[in-house]
Amino acid sequence: MEDQLHGHTLRRLREWSDFQRQGVLKRIATMVRGKAIPEPPDPPQLKTMLQHHFPWRHDLRVRIIDFYDGRAEYMEITLKEIDKYIQEKPPGATVRWIHAPLGLGLLHSSVEDIFLNYRGRTAATQQGTTHSWPYQEIETVNIRSRTEYDTMRDIYKLRTIISSLTRDLDTLSTEGLSSALRNDIDWRAEHLGVKAGYWDLIKSDIPYELTQTVALQNPPGPLDGPAVDGLENEFQALWDHPFYENAHIVRNKFRTFHRADGVLLTMSSMSGVDFLDKDLDTYLRYSKKGREDSEDASVVGYIFKRFEHSGTRFWPAKTVEWFLVYLLTEMAVTPHTIRQGRNAVSLISAYQHILQKLKVRKYEAFKRNESVKLVRQYLACNDELSAVVLVLKDRITSMEHLLHNVQRMEELEQSATFRRTLSVVSAGGDNVAEMSTMNFEDEKWDEDPDACDSARRRIEWVLGTLRDDVSCYENLVEDLRLATQSLFQLRSIEQNELAIVADSQNKAILVFTGVTIVFLPLSFFTGYFGMNLKGIQNSEHGQEWFWKLCGTIAFVIILFSMMYAFRDRLRQRILRNGGPNV
């Protein structure tokens, strides 16, 4: 019911926008015809719709999961309360995971700074082998509803129509945030020379198109975000598959920040479907909260259910570093069909199906509009497959970097354990305490079916999976490239044939035009001056003889004219049939 109400408000806003963009003459014509003039929605209705799709920043839902030995506790807070929850984890908790639904932007960077600077940035960077260890990120691909994505995009594009609400929206968006967060946002906006209004902050909620950017790199300086205003006629080849006809594949950055005290902060604007199964359409109809809470649709929902009743009991290492690796490796293989027993069409299978259809259609006869659409589908499919390959390669790079850090930490840990063992032995101790932080290769975990894999094993498994996927997608890209070349070759040949036919027709028209130019005036004047209603005068022949003679001559002239006009085609047909019989 609520979605229908907001949909009605958006429809009225679209109609009002279309009317405002019309010229003066069209507006007058609308009023003269007596048609109803659209009226904009009331400001309260607009604010309610905006709050539903782009909540005020202080009302954003932040998820917190505390992991204990034997259980995990889940809670939800708003962004305005995040300051006190990022300070430290509760007593007895091994890891505190905080997930904020923030995309790349000012607010994202401000929350990051407050989190990392709580106990000093230097303390955060000393826990790993490199200074980048506390700042891990990976690019995600997830599935959104086409209707939901179009709604978010259209609302943002219509922001100029409701510019009268901008001041109120700017105030409502951040008025509930903590003073520390507001001050950081204001300072950052002034430093970067950008605005920090409502529309500037909520733009990060809109995901990136799959093919919109080559790679979501993080260049120095302010980020422009997704180019929403230029997406009037976006098209995805994936829609040609029945299973994905209501889906919109998008990209997001999933960024993580962790401290040595066991607190992990993750931020991403992703709220789509991560796990693919036969109920994909059902998940796409869920609200954002419903999808994020569902263990069958979302990685976030799944991880809480995974450890709800076991907590850290089966972790090889009860540390925030191991959980970080677990989380990133789960994200790195999405979207996939593994969790539900592969009961759905995977993305690779869908693109294989689409490619087969495109390869069959390239042999269709040339049609003026259909051929242009076919070329667009080829190009769209190529762009999407190339983008997926780039995302997978970026994930492989991230996983290799993560594996390097994990291996380096293992080496440092083993050397520290060896030194501690020597100190115990030299002191004459009877028991040697072997301390391990990560427990990468502890064989006792292989004996327990509920035990989680070590960090290294998870990364190696993900790397193998990603490399297999890259190989499959690159084969599809190469197959599509060859098919595209064949398509263009066929179309070039068809165009040459059409050009030859057109040239032949032009020659025929030229001959007929010449004959017409010569004989039309002669026919007119001879007919005009030779009109006689009593037969042919001064002639011993009658009208029957006249028509036989003139008809035969006219037929011969027409026959030879047509043979001359179509001489090239006749010559080709004779040669095709083996030449004239001798």
GROMACS .gro file of C-alpha atoms in nm, residues 10-22 38-41 157-158 160-162:
model
   22
   10LEU     CA    1   0.600   0.996  -0.842
   11ARG     CA    2   0.363   0.956  -1.137
   12ARG     CA    3   0.210   1.298  -1.066
   13LEU     CA    4   0.559   1.446  -1.040
   14ARG     CA    5   0.655   1.297  -1.377
   15GLU     CA    6   0.340   1.434  -1.541
   16TRP     CA    7   0.406   1.777  -1.394
   17SER     CA    8   0.765   1.765  -1.519
   18ASP     CA    9   0.656   1.668  -1.871
   19PHE     CA   10   0.403   1.954  -1.875
   20GLN     CA   11   0.662   2.206  -1.757
   21ARG     CA   12   0.903   2.104  -2.031
   22GLN     CA   13   0.646   2.161  -2.304
   38PRO     CA   14  -0.124   1.834  -1.427
   39GLU     CA   15  -0.064   1.964  -1.079
   40PRO     CA   16   0.246   1.893  -0.870
   41PRO     CA   17   0.215   1.684  -0.553
  157LYS     CA   18   1.673   1.348  -1.216
  158LEU     CA   19   1.355   1.538  -1.121
  160THR     CA   20   1.525   2.053  -1.030
  161ILE     CA   21   1.144   2.042  -1.051
  162ILE     CA   22   1.116   2.047  -0.671
   0.00000   0.00000   0.00000
